[in-house]
């Protein structure tokens, strides 16, 4: 569907390195519509909820600690055709060194624990993450004036 939504987040390292605009730009340039965007300093408890699926992993505590104490994140929602799967491709692999040049991680980072961005991995997790990060009124429904030039 053309109105699929994904939760895309610039992580603290991405914000600190001034890459917020670059990451938003890539999704916009692809034709995806920005429907929510805010700078947040998440608490440790909040990041534990966001990454709940990873709570048994050995890197969980470090990940949560990093995400909640290294500066703000930029939380965004993008909307468009197949945005969840395509967004993951645009991000690259979880490990930046395995990410092809041309992807966000493949162009801007090198370390697993500093991979600058998050993207939902499935439509269901996107829904869960958007509900966690945003109040309903913070996700804006509007039509993009260029939509007929992006979609046939
Ligand atoms: P992704 O962010 O690509 O969806 P994930 O959900 O498996 O990857 O993990 C969330 C984040 O946790 C990931 O972006 C970086 C960190 N991470 C994943 N695997 C790791 C590992 N083996 N060691 C250290 N950090 C890891
Ligand atoms: Mg993930």
GROMACS .gro file of C-alpha atoms and ligand atoms in nm:
model
  179
    1UNK     CA    1   0.000   0.000   0.000
    2UNK     CA    2   0.116   0.355  -0.072
    3UNK     CA    3   0.035   0.458   0.287
    4UNK     CA    4   0.260   0.208   0.464
    5UNK     CA    5   0.454   0.368   0.750
    6UNK     CA    6   0.796   0.303   0.902
    7UNK     CA    7   0.963   0.433   1.217
    8UNK     CA    8   1.301   0.577   1.121
    9UNK     CA    9   1.525   0.716   1.395
   10UNK     CA   10   1.855   0.901   1.377
   11UNK     CA   11   2.048   0.760   1.674
   12UNK     CA   12   2.254   0.979   1.913
   13UNK     CA   13   2.571   0.925   1.709
   14UNK     CA   14   2.390   1.032   1.392
   15UNK     CA   15   2.253   1.346   1.558
   16UNK     CA   16   2.589   1.432   1.717
   17UNK     CA   17   2.764   1.390   1.382
   18UNK     CA   18   2.524   1.624   1.206
   19UNK     CA   19   2.375   1.352   0.986
   20UNK     CA   20   2.008   1.410   1.077
   21UNK     CA   21   1.937   1.619   0.768
   22UNK     CA   22   2.123   1.379   0.540
   23UNK     CA   23   1.918   1.081   0.659
   24UNK     CA   24   1.585   1.265   0.630
   25UNK     CA   25   1.692   1.393   0.288
   26UNK     CA   26   1.755   1.043   0.154
   27UNK     CA   27   1.404   0.929   0.245
   28UNK     CA   28   1.250   1.248   0.109
   29UNK     CA   29   1.453   1.222  -0.213
   30UNK     CA   30   1.338   0.865  -0.262
   31UNK     CA   31   0.980   0.994  -0.260
   32UNK     CA   32   0.881   0.908   0.095
   33UNK     CA   33   0.663   1.150   0.289
   34UNK     CA   34   0.771   1.271   0.633
   35UNK     CA   35   0.460   1.246   0.854
   36UNK     CA   36   0.619   1.285   1.200
   37UNK     CA   37   0.951   1.416   1.331
   38UNK     CA   38   1.082   1.518   1.675
   39UNK     CA   39   1.403   1.542   1.877
   40UNK     CA   40   1.380   1.330   2.193
   41UNK     CA   41   1.608   1.248   2.486
   42UNK     CA   42   1.475   0.900   2.567
   43UNK     CA   43   1.504   0.753   2.918
   44UNK     CA   44   1.668   0.419   2.987
   45UNK     CA   45   1.326   0.267   3.065
   46UNK     CA   46   1.189   0.394   2.734
   47UNK     CA   47   1.476   0.246   2.534
   48UNK     CA   48   1.430  -0.087   2.716
   49UNK     CA   49   1.074  -0.088   2.585
   50UNK     CA   50   1.180   0.008   2.233
   51UNK     CA   51   1.440  -0.272   2.221
   52UNK     CA   52   1.236  -0.522   2.433
   53UNK     CA   53   1.283  -0.796   2.170
   54UNK     CA   54   1.660  -0.783   2.231
   55UNK     CA   55   1.647  -0.795   2.613
   56UNK     CA   56   1.822  -1.135   2.629
   57UNK     CA   57   2.116  -1.026   2.411
   58UNK     CA   58   2.455  -0.967   2.572
   59UNK     CA   59   2.477  -0.620   2.417
   60UNK     CA   60   2.132  -0.510   2.544
   61UNK     CA   61   2.245  -0.307   2.847
   62UNK     CA   62   2.517  -0.128   2.654
   63UNK     CA   63   2.277  -0.052   2.373
   64UNK     CA   64   2.012   0.090   2.606
   65UNK     CA   65   2.273   0.287   2.801
   66UNK     CA   66   2.417   0.433   2.482
   67UNK     CA   67   2.079   0.523   2.330
   68UNK     CA   68   1.964   0.702   2.646
   69UNK     CA   69   2.276   0.890   2.754
   70UNK     CA   70   2.465   1.016   2.450
   71UNK     CA   71   2.240   1.300   2.338
   72UNK     CA   72   1.905   1.319   2.167
   73UNK     CA   73   1.767   1.105   1.890
   74UNK     CA   74   1.557   1.228   1.599
   75UNK     CA   75   1.242   1.015   1.580
   76UNK     CA   76   1.065   1.017   1.243
   77UNK     CA   77   0.785   0.843   1.061
   78UNK     CA   78   0.801   0.809   0.683
   79UNK     CA   79   0.510   0.700   0.468
   80UNK     CA   80   0.496   0.550   0.120
   81UNK     CA   81   0.494   0.241  -0.097
   82UNK     CA   82   0.678  -0.050   0.067
   83UNK     CA   83   0.862   0.194   0.297
   84UNK     CA   84   0.940  -0.065   0.568
   85UNK     CA   85   1.131  -0.306   0.345
   86UNK     CA   86   1.277  -0.033   0.124
   87UNK     CA   87   1.379   0.169   0.431
   88UNK     CA   88   1.577  -0.129   0.559
   89UNK     CA   89   1.755  -0.155   0.224
   90UNK     CA   90   1.835   0.216   0.234
   91UNK     CA   91   1.983   0.177   0.584
   92UNK     CA   92   2.208  -0.115   0.487
   93UNK     CA   93   2.308  -0.408   0.709
   94UNK     CA   94   2.310  -0.394   1.090
   95UNK     CA   95   2.690  -0.411   1.076
   96UNK     CA   96   2.808  -0.101   0.886
   97UNK     CA   97   3.116  -0.284   0.754
   98UNK     CA   98   2.881  -0.531   0.581
   99UNK     CA   99   2.674  -0.246   0.434
  100UNK     CA  100   2.716  -0.166   0.065
  101UNK     CA  101   2.841   0.181  -0.030
  102UNK     CA  102   2.537   0.382  -0.130
  103UNK     CA  103   2.342   0.276   0.176
  104UNK     CA  104   2.323   0.510   0.476
  105UNK     CA  105   2.531   0.287   0.703
  106UNK     CA  106   2.760   0.195   0.414
  107UNK     CA  107   2.835   0.560   0.351
  108UNK     CA  108   2.855   0.710   0.700
  109UNK     CA  109   2.968   0.466   0.969
  110UNK     CA  110   3.194   0.171   1.053
  111UNK     CA  111   3.102   0.028   1.396
  112UNK     CA  112   2.812  -0.201   1.493
  113UNK     CA  113   2.733  -0.006   1.811
  114UNK     CA  114   2.750   0.328   1.628
  115UNK     CA  115   2.542   0.258   1.319
  116UNK     CA  116   2.368   0.600   1.326
  117UNK     CA  117   2.011   0.502   1.237
  118UNK     CA  118   1.722   0.271   1.318
  119UNK     CA  119   1.450   0.145   1.085
  120UNK     CA  120   1.155  -0.082   1.161
  121UNK     CA  121   1.211  -0.439   1.042
  122UNK     CA  122   0.847  -0.532   0.965
  123UNK     CA  123   0.510  -0.364   0.921
  124UNK     CA  124   0.394  -0.497   1.260
  125UNK     CA  125   0.700  -0.371   1.448
  126UNK     CA  126   0.665  -0.036   1.268
  127UNK     CA  127   0.313  -0.003   1.410
  128UNK     CA  128   0.435  -0.091   1.758
  129UNK     CA  129   0.726   0.154   1.741
  130UNK     CA  130   0.519   0.441   1.601
  131UNK     CA  131   0.263   0.392   1.882
  132UNK     CA  132   0.544   0.385   2.138
  133UNK     CA  133   0.718   0.702   2.018
  134UNK     CA  134   0.430   0.920   1.900
  135UNK     CA  135   0.090   1.034   2.019
  136UNK     CA  136  -0.171   0.990   1.744
  137UNK     CA  137  -0.192   1.368   1.684
  138UNK     CA  138   0.185   1.389   1.630
  139UNK     CA  139   0.161   1.180   1.313
  140UNK     CA  140   0.025   1.413   1.048
  141UNK     CA  141  -0.202   1.305   0.766
  142UNK     CA  142  -0.155   1.525   0.460
  143UNK     CA  143  -0.120   1.482   0.088
  144UNK     CA  144   0.210   1.547  -0.079
  145UNK     CA  145   0.170   1.789  -0.366
  146UNK     CA  146   0.424   1.594  -0.573
  147UNK     CA  147   0.254   1.256  -0.516
  148UNK     CA  148   0.133   1.222  -0.879
  149UNK     CA  149   0.497   1.269  -0.986
  150UNK     CA  150   0.616   0.994  -0.749
  151UNK     CA  151   0.331   0.747  -0.803
  152UNK     CA  152   0.191   0.649  -1.142
  153LIG     P1  153   1.898  -0.331   1.336
  153LIG     O1  154   1.925  -0.197   1.402
  153LIG     O2  155   1.971  -0.342   1.205
  153LIG     O3  156   1.750  -0.360   1.324
  153LIG     P2  157   1.901  -0.517   1.559
  153LIG     O4  158   1.757  -0.482   1.577
  153LIG     O5  159   1.935  -0.661   1.549
  153LIG     O6  160   1.962  -0.444   1.429
  153LIG     O7  161   1.986  -0.457   1.678
  153LIG     C1  162   1.959  -0.327   1.727
  153LIG     C2  163   2.089  -0.253   1.746
  153LIG     O8  164   2.169  -0.319   1.843
  153LIG     C3  165   2.177  -0.248   1.622
  153LIG     O9  166   2.141  -0.142   1.535
  153LIG     C4  167   2.313  -0.230   1.680
  153LIG     C5  168   2.307  -0.309   1.810
  153LIG     N1  169   2.360  -0.444   1.791
  153LIG     C6  170   2.304  -0.545   1.719
  153LIG     N2  171   2.379  -0.656   1.723
  153LIG     C7  172   2.485  -0.627   1.800
  153LIG     C8  173   2.600  -0.698   1.845
  153LIG     N3  174   2.620  -0.826   1.809
  153LIG     N4  175   2.689  -0.634   1.923
  153LIG     C9  176   2.671  -0.504   1.960
  153LIG     N5  177   2.564  -0.430   1.923
  153LIG    C10  178   2.473  -0.490   1.845
  154LIG    MG1  179   1.608  -0.392   1.469
   0.00000   0.00000   0.00000
